[in-house]
Every structure is written in structure tokens, then in C-alpha cells.
PDB file of C-alpha atoms (C1' of nucleotides) in Angstrom:
ATOM      1  CA  MET A  20     -51.821 -41.925 125.735  1.00  0.00           C
ATOM      2  CA  PRO A  21     -53.592 -39.398 126.794  1.00  0.00           C
ATOM      3  CA  GLU A  22     -56.906 -37.773 125.280  1.00  0.00           C
ATOM      4  CA  LEU A  23     -60.225 -37.267 127.539  1.00  0.00           C
ATOM      5  CA  PRO A  24     -61.442 -40.496 127.117  1.00  0.00           C
ATOM      6  CA  GLU A  25     -57.910 -42.479 127.867  1.00  0.00           C
ATOM      7  CA  VAL A  26     -57.061 -40.039 130.763  1.00  0.00           C
ATOM      8  CA  GLU A  27     -60.570 -40.409 132.301  1.00  0.00           C
ATOM      9  CA  THR A  28     -60.362 -44.547 132.033  1.00  0.00           C
ATOM     10  CA  ILE A  29     -57.177 -44.127 134.050  1.00  0.00           C
ATOM     11  CA  ALA A  30     -58.254 -42.010 136.517  1.00  0.00           C
ATOM     12  CA  ASN A  31     -61.903 -44.044 136.848  1.00  0.00           C
ATOM     13  CA  GLY A  32     -59.641 -47.024 137.076  1.00  0.00           C
ATOM     14  CA  LEU A  33     -56.880 -45.492 140.379  1.00  0.00           C
ATOM     15  CA  ARG A  34     -60.070 -44.624 142.168  1.00  0.00           C
ATOM     16  CA  GLN A  35     -62.201 -47.800 141.898  1.00  0.00           C
ATOM     17  CA  GLY A  36     -59.570 -49.809 141.051  1.00  0.00           C
ATOM     18  CA  GLY A  37     -60.320 -53.387 139.423  1.00  0.00           C
ATOM     19  CA  PHE A  38     -59.191 -55.649 136.844  1.00  0.00           C
ATOM     20  CA  GLY A  39     -56.709 -56.251 139.484  1.00  0.00           C
ATOM     21  CA  GLN A  40     -55.270 -52.868 139.708  1.00  0.00           C
ATOM     22  CA  PRO A  41     -55.681 -51.921 143.784  1.00  0.00           C
ATOM     23  CA  SER A  42     -57.807 -48.223 144.129  1.00  0.00           C
ATOM     24  CA  ILE A  43     -55.812 -45.609 145.425  1.00  0.00           C
ATOM     25  CA  LEU A  44     -58.333 -43.500 147.166  1.00  0.00           C
ATOM     26  CA  GLY A  45     -57.699 -43.110 151.164  1.00  0.00           C
ATOM     27  CA  ARG A  46     -53.888 -44.046 150.725  1.00  0.00           C
ATOM     28  CA  ARG A  47     -51.325 -42.469 152.620  1.00  0.00           C
ATOM     29  CA  ILE A  48     -48.179 -41.369 150.902  1.00  0.00           C
ATOM     30  CA  GLU A  49     -44.864 -42.774 152.897  1.00  0.00           C
ATOM     31  CA  ARG A  50     -42.518 -41.562 150.680  1.00  0.00           C
ATOM     32  CA  ALA A  51     -41.387 -40.299 147.386  1.00  0.00           C
ATOM     33  CA  HIS A  52     -38.482 -41.046 144.300  1.00  0.00           C
ATOM     34  CA  LEU A  53     -38.027 -39.357 141.467  1.00  0.00           C
ATOM     35  CA  LEU A  54     -36.087 -40.960 138.436  1.00  0.00           C
ATOM     36  CA  TRP A  55     -35.824 -38.011 136.220  1.00  0.00           C
ATOM     37  CA  ARG A  56     -35.232 -34.477 137.247  1.00  0.00           C
ATOM     38  CA  ARG A  57     -37.801 -32.958 134.186  1.00  0.00           C
ATOM     39  CA  SER A  58     -40.404 -35.175 134.822  1.00  0.00           C
ATOM     40  CA  LEU A  59     -41.411 -32.627 137.840  1.00  0.00           C
ATOM     41  CA  ALA A  60     -42.655 -29.618 136.514  1.00  0.00           C
ATOM     42  CA  SER A  61     -42.366 -27.895 140.888  1.00  0.00           C
ATOM     43  CA  PRO A  62     -41.386 -28.025 143.132  1.00  0.00           C
ATOM     44  CA  SER A  63     -37.878 -28.927 143.392  1.00  0.00           C
ATOM     45  CA  PRO A  64     -37.521 -32.523 143.459  1.00  0.00           C
ATOM     46  CA  GLU A  65     -36.075 -31.696 147.602  1.00  0.00           C
ATOM     47  CA  GLU A  66     -39.176 -29.885 148.537  1.00  0.00           C
ATOM     48  CA  PHE A  67     -41.465 -32.510 146.515  1.00  0.00           C
ATOM     49  CA  GLU A  68     -39.687 -35.704 148.106  1.00  0.00           C
ATOM     50  CA  ARG A  69     -39.981 -33.895 151.368  1.00  0.00           C
ATOM     51  CA  ARG A  70     -43.596 -32.149 151.125  1.00  0.00           C
ATOM     52  CA  VAL A  71     -45.540 -34.687 149.710  1.00  0.00           C
ATOM     53  CA  VAL A  72     -44.758 -36.917 152.223  1.00  0.00           C
ATOM     54  CA  ASN A  73     -47.909 -38.224 154.734  1.00  0.00           C
ATOM     55  CA  GLN A  74     -50.861 -36.714 152.632  1.00  0.00           C
ATOM     56  CA  ALA A  75     -53.403 -38.877 152.074  1.00  0.00           C
ATOM     57  CA  ILE A  76     -54.974 -39.361 148.634  1.00  0.00           C
ATOM     58  CA  GLU A  77     -58.440 -37.869 149.346  1.00  0.00           C
ATOM     59  CA  GLU A  78     -60.106 -37.540 145.677  1.00  0.00           C
ATOM     60  CA  VAL A  79     -58.651 -38.610 141.731  1.00  0.00           C
ATOM     61  CA  GLY A  80     -60.268 -36.532 139.473  1.00  0.00           C
ATOM     62  CA  ARG A  81     -59.728 -35.546 135.764  1.00  0.00           C
ATOM     63  CA  ARG A  82     -59.680 -31.766 134.402  1.00  0.00           C
ATOM     64  CA  GLY A  83     -59.181 -31.499 130.667  1.00  0.00           C
ATOM     65  CA  LYS A  84     -56.336 -34.015 129.893  1.00  0.00           C
ATOM     66  CA  PHE A  85     -55.072 -33.387 133.508  1.00  0.00           C
ATOM     67  CA  LEU A  86     -55.324 -36.001 136.437  1.00  0.00           C
ATOM     68  CA  VAL A  87     -55.891 -34.876 139.564  1.00  0.00           C
ATOM     69  CA  LEU A  88     -54.933 -35.730 143.241  1.00  0.00           C
ATOM     70  CA  ARG A  89     -56.113 -34.046 145.856  1.00  0.00           C
ATOM     71  CA  LEU A  90     -54.126 -34.564 148.760  1.00  0.00           C
ATOM     72  CA  SER A  91     -54.443 -33.810 152.338  1.00  0.00           C
ATOM     73  CA  ARG A  92     -52.870 -30.731 151.992  1.00  0.00           C
ATOM     74  CA  ASP A  93     -51.806 -29.799 148.086  1.00  0.00           C
ATOM     75  CA  TYR A  94     -52.955 -30.972 144.792  1.00  0.00           C
ATOM     76  CA  LEU A  95     -50.495 -33.659 142.879  1.00  0.00           C
ATOM     77  CA  LEU A  96     -51.268 -32.618 139.659  1.00  0.00           C
ATOM     78  CA  PHE A  97     -50.227 -34.739 136.311  1.00  0.00           C
ATOM     79  CA  HIS A  98     -50.041 -34.531 132.702  1.00  0.00           C
ATOM     80  CA  LEU A  99     -49.103 -37.438 130.399  1.00  0.00           C
ATOM     81  CA  ARG A 100     -48.315 -35.409 127.141  1.00  0.00           C
ATOM     82  CA  MET A 101     -47.725 -38.237 124.486  1.00  0.00           C
ATOM     83  CA  SER A 102     -46.930 -41.098 126.010  1.00  0.00           C
ATOM     84  CA  GLY A 103     -47.464 -40.441 130.327  1.00  0.00           C
ATOM     85  CA  ASP A 104     -49.160 -43.975 132.713  1.00  0.00           C
ATOM     86  CA  LEU A 105     -49.852 -43.222 135.783  1.00  0.00           C
ATOM     87  CA  ILE A 106     -49.721 -46.901 137.729  1.00  0.00           C
ATOM     88  CA  ALA A 107     -50.972 -48.524 140.952  1.00  0.00           C
ATOM     89  CA  GLU A 108     -48.938 -51.320 141.375  1.00  0.00           C
ATOM     90  CA  PRO A 109     -47.673 -53.631 145.283  1.00  0.00           C
ATOM     91  CA  VAL A 110     -44.021 -51.880 145.845  1.00  0.00           C
ATOM     92  CA  SER A 111     -42.935 -55.736 145.192  1.00  0.00           C
ATOM     93  CA  THR A 112     -42.745 -55.113 141.668  1.00  0.00           C
ATOM     94  CA  ALA A 113     -39.610 -54.380 139.961  1.00  0.00           C
ATOM     95  CA  ILE A 114     -39.223 -50.981 138.546  1.00  0.00           C
ATOM     96  CA  ALA A 115     -40.326 -50.714 134.746  1.00  0.00           C
ATOM     97  CA  PRO A 116     -37.530 -49.193 133.197  1.00  0.00           C
ATOM     98  CA  HIS A 117     -39.846 -46.186 132.084  1.00  0.00           C
ATOM     99  CA  HIS A 118     -41.044 -45.147 135.951  1.00  0.00           C
ATOM    100  CA  ARG A 119     -40.123 -41.575 135.837  1.00  0.00           C
ATOM    101  CA  LEU A 120     -41.699 -40.716 139.802  1.00  0.00           C
ATOM    102  CA  ILE A 121     -42.153 -43.129 141.993  1.00  0.00           C
ATOM    103  CA  ILE A 122     -44.507 -43.195 144.953  1.00  0.00           C
ATOM    104  CA  ASP A 123     -45.184 -45.310 147.741  1.00  0.00           C
ATOM    105  CA  LEU A 124     -48.321 -45.508 149.449  1.00  0.00           C
ATOM    106  CA  ASP A 125     -48.737 -47.594 152.466  1.00  0.00           C
ATOM    107  CA  GLU A 126     -50.594 -51.202 152.756  1.00  0.00           C
ATOM    108  CA  GLY A 127     -47.890 -51.728 150.394  1.00  0.00           C
ATOM    109  CA  LEU A 128     -48.846 -49.964 146.919  1.00  0.00           C
ATOM    110  CA  ARG A 129     -46.695 -47.955 144.777  1.00  0.00           C
ATOM    111  CA  LEU A 130     -48.000 -45.040 142.381  1.00  0.00           C
ATOM    112  CA  ALA A 131     -45.431 -44.856 139.648  1.00  0.00           C
ATOM    113  CA  PHE A 132     -45.232 -42.651 136.820  1.00  0.00           C
ATOM    114  CA  ASN A 133     -43.948 -44.195 133.761  1.00  0.00           C
ATOM    115  CA  ASP A 134     -42.983 -42.048 130.576  1.00  0.00           C
ATOM    116  CA  ALA A 135     -41.573 -43.658 128.087  1.00  0.00           C
ATOM    117  CA  ARG A 136     -40.620 -40.224 125.915  1.00  0.00           C
ATOM    118  CA  LYS A 137     -40.619 -37.885 128.507  1.00  0.00           C
ATOM    119  CA  PHE A 138     -42.885 -35.424 127.714  1.00  0.00           C
ATOM    120  CA  GLY A 139     -45.235 -35.613 130.849  1.00  0.00           C
ATOM    121  CA  ARG A 140     -45.088 -33.449 133.916  1.00  0.00           C
ATOM    122  CA  ALA A 141     -46.126 -33.773 137.551  1.00  0.00           C
ATOM    123  CA  TRP A 142     -46.834 -30.577 139.858  1.00  0.00           C
ATOM    124  CA  LEU A 143     -47.338 -30.520 143.628  1.00  0.00           C
ATOM    125  CA  VAL A 144     -49.261 -27.327 144.208  1.00  0.00           C
ATOM    126  CA  ASP A 145     -51.381 -25.574 146.981  1.00  0.00           C
ATOM    127  CA  ASP A 146     -53.551 -23.788 144.646  1.00  0.00           C
ATOM    128  CA  ALA A 147     -54.604 -26.274 141.381  1.00  0.00           C
ATOM    129  CA  ALA A 148     -55.840 -23.151 139.901  1.00  0.00           C
ATOM    130  CA  THR A 149     -51.733 -22.221 139.383  1.00  0.00           C
ATOM    131  CA  VAL A 150     -51.629 -24.755 136.931  1.00  0.00           C
ATOM    132  CA  LEU A 151     -55.161 -25.818 135.267  1.00  0.00           C
ATOM    133  CA  GLY A 152     -56.468 -21.751 135.704  1.00  0.00           C
ATOM    134  CA  SER A 153     -55.928 -21.441 131.888  1.00  0.00           C
ATOM    135  CA  LEU A 154     -58.016 -24.434 130.626  1.00  0.00           C
ATOM    136  CA  GLY A 155     -60.933 -23.834 128.671  1.00  0.00           C
ATOM    137  CA  PRO A 156     -64.500 -25.416 130.026  1.00  0.00           C
ATOM    138  CA  GLU A 157     -65.202 -29.620 130.358  1.00  0.00           C
ATOM    139  CA  PRO A 158     -66.601 -30.194 126.933  1.00  0.00           C
ATOM    140  CA  LEU A 159     -69.120 -32.703 129.118  1.00  0.00           C
ATOM    141  CA  ASP A 160     -70.354 -29.915 131.309  1.00  0.00           C
ATOM    142  CA  PRO A 161     -73.780 -29.819 131.123  1.00  0.00           C
ATOM    143  CA  ASN A 162     -73.228 -25.932 131.592  1.00  0.00           C
ATOM    144  CA  LEU A 163     -71.186 -25.114 128.403  1.00  0.00           C
ATOM    145  CA  THR A 164     -75.171 -24.633 125.916  1.00  0.00           C
ATOM    146  CA  PRO A 165     -74.946 -24.828 122.402  1.00  0.00           C
ATOM    147  CA  ALA A 166     -75.659 -20.735 122.169  1.00  0.00           C
ATOM    148  CA  ALA A 167     -72.607 -20.633 124.401  1.00  0.00           C
ATOM    149  CA  PHE A 168     -69.950 -22.744 122.485  1.00  0.00           C
ATOM    150  CA  HIS A 169     -71.066 -20.457 119.398  1.00  0.00           C
ATOM    151  CA  ALA A 170     -70.056 -17.361 121.123  1.00  0.00           C
ATOM    152  CA  ARG A 171     -66.693 -18.896 122.128  1.00  0.00           C
ATOM    153  CA  LEU A 172     -66.352 -20.237 117.908  1.00  0.00           C
ATOM    154  CA  THR A 173     -67.653 -16.924 116.426  1.00  0.00           C
ATOM    155  CA  ALA A 174     -64.912 -14.650 119.065  1.00  0.00           C
ATOM    156  CA  ARG A 175     -62.230 -16.837 116.809  1.00  0.00           C
ATOM    157  CA  ARG A 176     -60.990 -16.134 113.857  1.00  0.00           C
ATOM    158  CA  ARG A 177     -58.976 -19.376 113.488  1.00  0.00           C
ATOM    159  CA  GLN A 178     -59.445 -23.067 111.839  1.00  0.00           C
ATOM    160  CA  LEU A 179     -61.552 -25.723 113.448  1.00  0.00           C
ATOM    161  CA  LYS A 180     -59.266 -27.934 113.975  1.00  0.00           C
ATOM    162  CA  PRO A 181     -56.452 -26.124 115.709  1.00  0.00           C
ATOM    163  CA  LEU A 182     -58.797 -24.256 117.167  1.00  0.00           C
ATOM    164  CA  LEU A 183     -60.131 -28.065 119.149  1.00  0.00           C
ATOM    165  CA  LEU A 184     -57.077 -28.971 119.880  1.00  0.00           C
ATOM    166  CA  ASP A 185     -55.934 -25.449 121.638  1.00  0.00           C
ATOM    167  CA  GLN A 186     -57.083 -26.265 125.533  1.00  0.00           C
ATOM    168  CA  SER A 187     -57.740 -22.883 126.481  1.00  0.00           C
ATOM    169  CA  PHE A 188     -59.926 -22.876 124.148  1.00  0.00           C
ATOM    170  CA  LEU A 189     -62.025 -26.495 125.142  1.00  0.00           C
ATOM    171  CA  ALA A 190     -59.900 -28.664 127.126  1.00  0.00           C
ATOM    172  CA  GLY A 191     -59.963 -32.326 127.060  1.00  0.00           C
ATOM    173  CA  LEU A 192     -59.502 -32.565 123.055  1.00  0.00           C
ATOM    174  CA  GLY A 193     -56.291 -33.969 120.841  1.00  0.00           C
ATOM    175  CA  ASN A 194     -55.503 -35.386 117.440  1.00  0.00           C
ATOM    176  CA  ILE A 195     -57.758 -38.198 117.543  1.00  0.00           C
ATOM    177  CA  TYR A 196     -60.696 -37.102 118.738  1.00  0.00           C
ATOM    178  CA  SER A 197     -60.500 -33.494 117.000  1.00  0.00           C
ATOM    179  CA  ASP A 198     -60.567 -35.267 113.339  1.00  0.00           C
ATOM    180  CA  GLU A 199     -63.411 -38.038 114.544  1.00  0.00           C
ATOM    181  CA  ALA A 200     -65.557 -35.014 116.114  1.00  0.00           C
ATOM    182  CA  LEU A 201     -65.295 -32.707 113.073  1.00  0.00           C
ATOM    183  CA  PHE A 202     -66.096 -35.794 110.883  1.00  0.00           C
ATOM    184  CA  LEU A 203     -69.645 -37.045 113.089  1.00  0.00           C
ATOM    185  CA  ALA A 204     -69.942 -33.090 112.372  1.00  0.00           C
ATOM    186  CA  GLY A 205     -69.758 -32.941 108.660  1.00  0.00           C
ATOM    187  CA  LEU A 206     -67.532 -29.872 109.156  1.00  0.00           C
ATOM    188  CA  HIS A 207     -63.663 -29.510 107.063  1.00  0.00           C
ATOM    189  CA  PRO A 208     -60.987 -28.807 109.420  1.00  0.00           C
ATOM    190  CA  LEU A 209     -59.950 -26.046 108.020  1.00  0.00           C
ATOM    191  CA  ALA A 210     -63.356 -24.607 108.060  1.00  0.00           C
ATOM    192  CA  LEU A 211     -63.548 -20.732 109.381  1.00  0.00           C
ATOM    193  CA  ALA A 212     -64.660 -20.820 113.030  1.00  0.00           C
ATOM    194  CA  HIS A 213     -66.523 -17.194 113.324  1.00  0.00           C
ATOM    195  CA  LYS A 214     -68.231 -18.246 110.284  1.00  0.00           C
ATOM    196  CA  LEU A 215     -70.218 -21.104 111.722  1.00  0.00           C
ATOM    197  CA  THR A 216     -74.285 -21.467 112.010  1.00  0.00           C
ATOM    198  CA  LEU A 217     -75.859 -21.486 115.212  1.00  0.00           C
ATOM    199  CA  ALA A 218     -76.894 -25.145 113.737  1.00  0.00           C
ATOM    200  CA  GLN A 219     -73.814 -25.990 112.850  1.00  0.00           C
ATOM    201  CA  SER A 220     -71.997 -25.248 116.272  1.00  0.00           C
ATOM    202  CA  GLU A 221     -74.606 -26.985 118.313  1.00  0.00           C
ATOM    203  CA  ARG A 222     -73.777 -30.188 115.469  1.00  0.00           C
ATOM    204  CA  LEU A 223     -70.435 -29.481 116.111  1.00  0.00           C
ATOM    205  CA  LEU A 224     -70.595 -29.578 119.736  1.00  0.00           C
ATOM    206  CA  ASN A 225     -72.998 -32.690 119.538  1.00  0.00           C
ATOM    207  CA  SER A 226     -70.283 -34.695 117.822  1.00  0.00           C
ATOM    208  CA  ILE A 227     -67.474 -34.121 120.165  1.00  0.00           C
ATOM    209  CA  ARG A 228     -69.809 -35.258 122.945  1.00  0.00           C
ATOM    210  CA  GLN A 229     -70.395 -38.178 121.272  1.00  0.00           C
ATOM    211  CA  THR A 230     -67.490 -39.173 120.470  1.00  0.00           C
ATOM    212  CA  LEU A 231     -65.939 -38.671 123.729  1.00  0.00           C
ATOM    213  CA  GLN A 232     -68.515 -40.644 125.172  1.00  0.00           C
ATOM    214  CA  GLU A 233     -67.917 -43.445 122.701  1.00  0.00           C
ATOM    215  CA  GLY A 234     -64.226 -42.972 123.534  1.00  0.00           C
ATOM    216  CA  ILE A 235     -64.873 -43.364 127.796  1.00  0.00           C
ATOM    217  CA  ARG A 236     -67.230 -46.460 126.997  1.00  0.00           C
ATOM    218  CA  HIS A 237     -64.333 -48.201 124.716  1.00  0.00           C
ATOM    219  CA  HIS A 238     -61.957 -46.976 127.511  1.00  0.00           C
ATOM    220  CA  GLY A 239     -59.676 -44.656 125.466  1.00  0.00           C
ATOM    221  CA  ALA A 240     -57.599 -46.014 122.477  1.00  0.00           C
ATOM    222  CA  SER A 241     -54.999 -48.628 122.781  1.00  0.00           C
ATOM    223  CA  ILE A 242     -52.390 -47.658 119.644  1.00  0.00           C
ATOM    224  CA  ASP A 243     -48.328 -48.135 118.842  1.00  0.00           C
ATOM    225  CA  TRP A 244     -46.788 -50.017 122.136  1.00  0.00           C
ATOM    226  CA  VAL A 245     -49.112 -48.299 124.490  1.00  0.00           C
ATOM    227  CA  TYR A 246     -51.748 -50.397 125.666  1.00  0.00           C
ATOM    228  CA  ARG A 247     -54.218 -50.171 128.463  1.00  0.00           C
ATOM    229  CA  GLY A 248     -56.970 -52.128 127.097  1.00  0.00           C
ATOM    230  CA  GLY A 249     -59.026 -49.393 125.328  1.00  0.00           C
ATOM    231  CA  ASP A 250     -60.618 -50.789 121.752  1.00  0.00           C
ATOM    232  CA  PHE A 251     -62.076 -47.519 120.257  1.00  0.00           C
ATOM    233  CA  GLN A 252     -59.283 -48.132 118.193  1.00  0.00           C
ATOM    234  CA  ASN A 253     -61.388 -50.116 116.292  1.00  0.00           C
ATOM    235  CA  HIS A 254     -64.072 -47.990 116.157  1.00  0.00           C
ATOM    236  CA  PHE A 255     -62.371 -44.907 114.281  1.00  0.00           C
ATOM    237  CA  ARG A 256     -64.027 -43.502 111.652  1.00  0.00           C
ATOM    238  CA  VAL A 257     -61.535 -41.402 109.544  1.00  0.00           C
ATOM    239  CA  TYR A 258     -58.249 -41.199 112.129  1.00  0.00           C
ATOM    240  CA  ARG A 259     -55.289 -42.909 110.833  1.00  0.00           C
ATOM    241  CA  ARG A 260     -57.958 -44.132 108.142  1.00  0.00           C
ATOM    242  CA  THR A 261     -56.198 -42.970 105.468  1.00  0.00           C
ATOM    243  CA  GLY A 262     -56.493 -44.208 101.560  1.00  0.00           C
ATOM    244  CA  GLU A 263     -59.495 -46.469 103.553  1.00  0.00           C
ATOM    245  CA  PRO A 264     -62.892 -46.034 102.315  1.00  0.00           C
ATOM    246  CA  CYS A 265     -64.970 -43.569 104.278  1.00  0.00           C
ATOM    247  CA  ARG A 266     -67.939 -45.728 106.623  1.00  0.00           C
ATOM    248  CA  VAL A 267     -71.021 -43.472 105.348  1.00  0.00           C
ATOM    249  CA  CYS A 268     -70.039 -42.163 101.813  1.00  0.00           C
ATOM    250  CA  GLY A 269     -66.959 -44.732 100.466  1.00  0.00           C
ATOM    251  CA  SER A 270     -64.857 -41.980  99.141  1.00  0.00           C
ATOM    252  CA  LEU A 271     -61.214 -42.393 100.038  1.00  0.00           C
ATOM    253  CA  ILE A 272     -60.280 -40.590 103.647  1.00  0.00           C
ATOM    254  CA  GLN A 273     -57.312 -38.341 103.602  1.00  0.00           C
ATOM    255  CA  ARG A 274     -55.000 -36.319 105.359  1.00  0.00           C
ATOM    256  CA  LEU A 275     -53.000 -33.131 105.723  1.00  0.00           C
ATOM    257  CA  ARG A 276     -50.546 -32.124 107.594  1.00  0.00           C
ATOM    258  CA  LEU A 277     -51.397 -29.065 110.031  1.00  0.00           C
ATOM    259  CA  ASN A 278     -48.045 -27.629 112.348  1.00  0.00           C
ATOM    260  CA  GLN A 279     -46.806 -30.839 112.240  1.00  0.00           C
ATOM    261  CA  ARG A 280     -49.963 -33.126 112.868  1.00  0.00           C
ATOM    262  CA  SER A 281     -51.417 -35.279 110.964  1.00  0.00           C
ATOM    263  CA  THR A 282     -55.588 -34.186 109.832  1.00  0.00           C
ATOM    264  CA  HIS A 283     -57.609 -37.069 108.655  1.00  0.00           C
ATOM    265  CA  PHE A 284     -61.012 -36.414 106.850  1.00  0.00           C
ATOM    266  CA  CYS A 285     -63.614 -37.355 103.858  1.00  0.00           C
ATOM    267  CA  PRO A 286     -63.047 -34.752 101.303  1.00  0.00           C
ATOM    268  CA  VAL A 287     -66.893 -35.708 100.246  1.00  0.00           C
ATOM    269  CA  CYS A 288     -68.400 -35.442 103.670  1.00  0.00           C
ATOM    270  CA  GLN A 289     -66.476 -32.489 105.114  1.00  0.00           C
ATOM    271  CA  GLN A 290     -66.484 -30.056 102.810  1.00  0.00           C
ATOM    272  CA  LEU A 291     -64.849 -26.904 102.748  1.00  0.00           C
ATOM    273  CA  PRO A 292     -67.233 -23.984 102.627  1.00  0.00           C
ATOM    274  CA  SER A 293     -66.622 -21.373  99.551  1.00  0.00           C
ATOM    275  CA  GLY A 294     -65.272 -18.732 101.699  1.00  0.00           C
ATOM    276  CA  ASN A 295     -62.293 -21.143 102.451  1.00  0.00           C
ATOM    277  CA  MET A 296     -61.096 -20.818  99.624  1.00  0.00           C
ATOM    278  CA  SER A 297     -58.449 -18.464  99.392  1.00  0.00           C
ATOM    279  CA  LEU A 298     -56.350 -20.146 101.464  1.00  0.00           C
ATOM    280  CA  PRO A 299     -53.786 -22.349 100.432  1.00  0.00           C
ATOM    281  CA  PRO A 300     -55.449 -26.199  99.846  1.00  0.00           C
ATOM    282  CA  GLY A 301     -52.199 -27.101 102.178  1.00  0.00           C
ATOM    283  CA  GLU A 302     -50.535 -30.663 100.979  1.00  0.00           C
ATOM    284  CA  VAL A 303     -52.757 -33.478 100.169  1.00  0.00           C
ATOM    285  CA  THR A 304     -51.629 -37.065 101.043  1.00  0.00           C
TER     286      THR A 304
ATOM    287  C1'  DA B  30     -54.410 -13.017 117.026  1.00  0.00           C
ATOM    288  C1'  DC B  31     -52.880 -16.372 114.326  1.00  0.00           C
ATOM    289  C1'  DG B  32     -50.113 -19.925 112.102  1.00  0.00           C
ATOM    290  C1'  DA B  33     -46.212 -21.774 111.040  1.00  0.00           C
ATOM    291  C1'  DG B  34     -41.541 -24.428 113.009  1.00  0.00           C
ATOM    292  C1'  DC B  35     -38.973 -26.129 116.004  1.00  0.00           C
ATOM    293  C1'  DG B  36     -37.484 -28.614 120.489  1.00  0.00           C
ATOM    294  C1'  DC B  37     -38.436 -31.657 123.589  1.00  0.00           C
ATOM    295  C1'  DC B  38     -37.066 -37.677 124.398  1.00  0.00           C
ATOM    296  C1'  DT B  39     -38.233 -42.507 122.800  1.00  0.00           C
ATOM    297  C1'  DG B  40     -39.738 -46.560 120.077  1.00  0.00           C
ATOM    298  C1'  DT B  41     -41.769 -48.482 115.898  1.00  0.00           C
ATOM    299  C1'  DC B  42     -42.254 -49.508 111.507  1.00  0.00           C
ATOM    300  C1'  DG B  43     -41.061 -50.507 106.609  1.00  0.00           C
ATOM    301  C1'  DG B  44     -38.257 -49.178 102.737  1.00  0.00           C
ATOM    302  C1'  DC B  45     -33.792 -49.923 100.828  1.00  0.00           C
TER     303       DC B  45
ATOM    304  C1'  DT C   6     -29.682 -57.996 109.364  1.00  0.00           C
ATOM    305  C1'  DG C   7     -28.631 -52.800 109.889  1.00  0.00           C
ATOM    306  C1'  DC C   8     -29.529 -48.670 108.530  1.00  0.00           C
ATOM    307  C1'  DC C   9     -32.551 -44.228 108.170  1.00  0.00           C
ATOM    308  C1'  DG C  10     -35.943 -41.675 107.712  1.00  0.00           C
ATOM    309  C1'  DA C  11     -41.174 -41.006 108.957  1.00  0.00           C
ATOM    310  C1'  DC C  12     -44.248 -40.964 112.362  1.00  0.00           C
ATOM    311  C1'  DA C  13     -46.644 -41.268 117.237  1.00  0.00           C
ATOM    312  C1'  DG C  14     -52.227 -39.568 121.586  1.00  0.00           C
ATOM    313  C1'  DG C  15     -49.016 -32.365 123.471  1.00  0.00           C
ATOM    314  C1'  DC C  16     -47.564 -28.637 123.976  1.00  0.00           C
ATOM    315  C1'  DG C  17     -44.821 -24.331 125.425  1.00  0.00           C
ATOM    316  C1'  DC C  18     -41.479 -21.120 122.408  1.00  0.00           C
ATOM    317  C1'  DT C  19     -39.946 -18.412 119.459  1.00  0.00           C
ATOM    318  C1'  DC C  20     -41.018 -15.804 114.694  1.00  0.00           C
ATOM    319  C1'  DG C  21     -43.140 -13.190 111.677  1.00  0.00           C
TER     320       DG C  21
END
DNA sequence: ACGAGCGCCTGTCGGC
DNA sequence: TGCCGACAGGCGCTCG
């Protein structure tokens, strides 16, 4: 499920509780059980199940697409990748088919890492930076100024879409929100980052922030069989709208494949600058 | 430094 | 109905 708005929604739910879900803040870990070996990146299962016990969950946050649980002594980090989810539920609940890591808490609660596709990972580390250290800036951080963003963009000789997906460039964007942000900014996904003007960079930053805030306001997007109650999927402007009319100009939304991933854009609202024309057009649907 | 392709996994959907 | 390929919100790894 997870891009920045979805991870933010999950973190908020675990922290505050509500909608029938209990808060895990302040709960003490009583035991842990790993059900799928590879869901734990580090340390070993034996060390994890021993070391995590008796630590309290003191803070629940997010960095990029990572969920960050600050415990008494360590950090418990999760990356949900494609299908992961973190669920707080009563210990009396039956173990769901795709639960990969079970963490029993006091007061009869359980924190479950559920992940159908098994791409997600958990880490228990004393220093969060060992996992989060290479992440780029948070897009919603006000310290990221248009000038600073422009400097980052022009330092790279890359196409915009792959660059926005690069978590060391900017932390939190995935396939949905990068397509949506590029549309709002009126920039072609294959446009070159180092050719952007300051005004274009500022517009892109504002578009990224607007898209992410919209996503958070709608509690994220729920598509396919994964559902968390968010409804941002009803407000997509280009993502998965191939062949449908652009909401601004009526042109048909196009799709192209970039590194095995779908990219959606409006061929009229998002023109490729002439400087990019030497590039092969790619396979367009 | 960068792009392209593949592997990791399970599930859903549309076409035949 | 069953089978098969395409596709899916990510990312680390190779290889040019």
C-alpha cells in the first residue's frame, strides 16, 4: 500500500487509535514471533525475539516510506514495500493468513506485520540512521526551499520520473504520487532534471506537496485488494487513467513503461521540451 | 552517473 | 470452468 500518505495514515492510526483500532503508544512488548524468515532484515530471529521483549513503544512516526517505532532502547523499523501493513488488534484475533511477524503487547494487544507479497522488511536497530541514513529530504519539510530543491534537481542528469522515485533524492514518493505531481506541475515524466528553471522547480515542489497533502487528507489510496479506508483513488488525475480524458484539457491520458513500471501522463498538459527530443520516445500505449 | 532488466512474492483480472 | 499472461503502491542487485 505504501507511499508517504499511506504510511502516514498507518502511523497516525497506530499512534492515536480510533475507528475501532487501539493505540499502541506506551504499550510494552511481551513477546515476538517471526512467521516468515525473510520479513526480518536484521538482527537474527533469535536475537530479535529476545531483544525486543520488555521494551515499550514510546513513539510512532514515519520517515519517507518507513514506519519508525521508537522503543525504550532500540528502533523498530518497517518498510511495507508493495503489500505490507501494520495492524493493532486484540490478541484474541485469529492469526490472519498473511501475518509475517507477530508482536504481543501488554493489555491484551497485538501488533501484526501483514504482507501478502513478502517484499516488506522489519529491522531492530539501536541507531535508526543505519537504515534511514541514505534517505533524501522529506518533501513536506519546510526547510526544503524551492531554491534548495532546484539545486538538487539541477545537480542530477536524470529524467524526472525516475529521479522522483529515487528515495535518496526525495523520500516518500512512489509511482502514484510522482505521476500525479508531474501532471500538476505540467512536466513530462521524461523531461531532464538539470534543465528545469527555478520557476519550474518551485512549481514541481508545490505540486508534490499538494498531491501528498491531498493523499493524506483522503487517508491514502485504496486500490486492488488492499483496503484501508482511504479514498484518494477516486481523485487520481492521471494514475491508472490510460485512455480516459484529461480532467483539464480532455486529451486521452497516455501510459509508457519506464523501468518495468507504468507512467501515466497527459500528452498535451505535459509536453516534452525540445531539448529532450533526441531521446527515444519509448513504448507508448 | 545513469538507464535497463531481473528477482523477490502473491493475488487479481481479462481474454481465450 | 480452467489456464495463462499481464499487471500491481518497491527496491536492491547486476550489467552495460
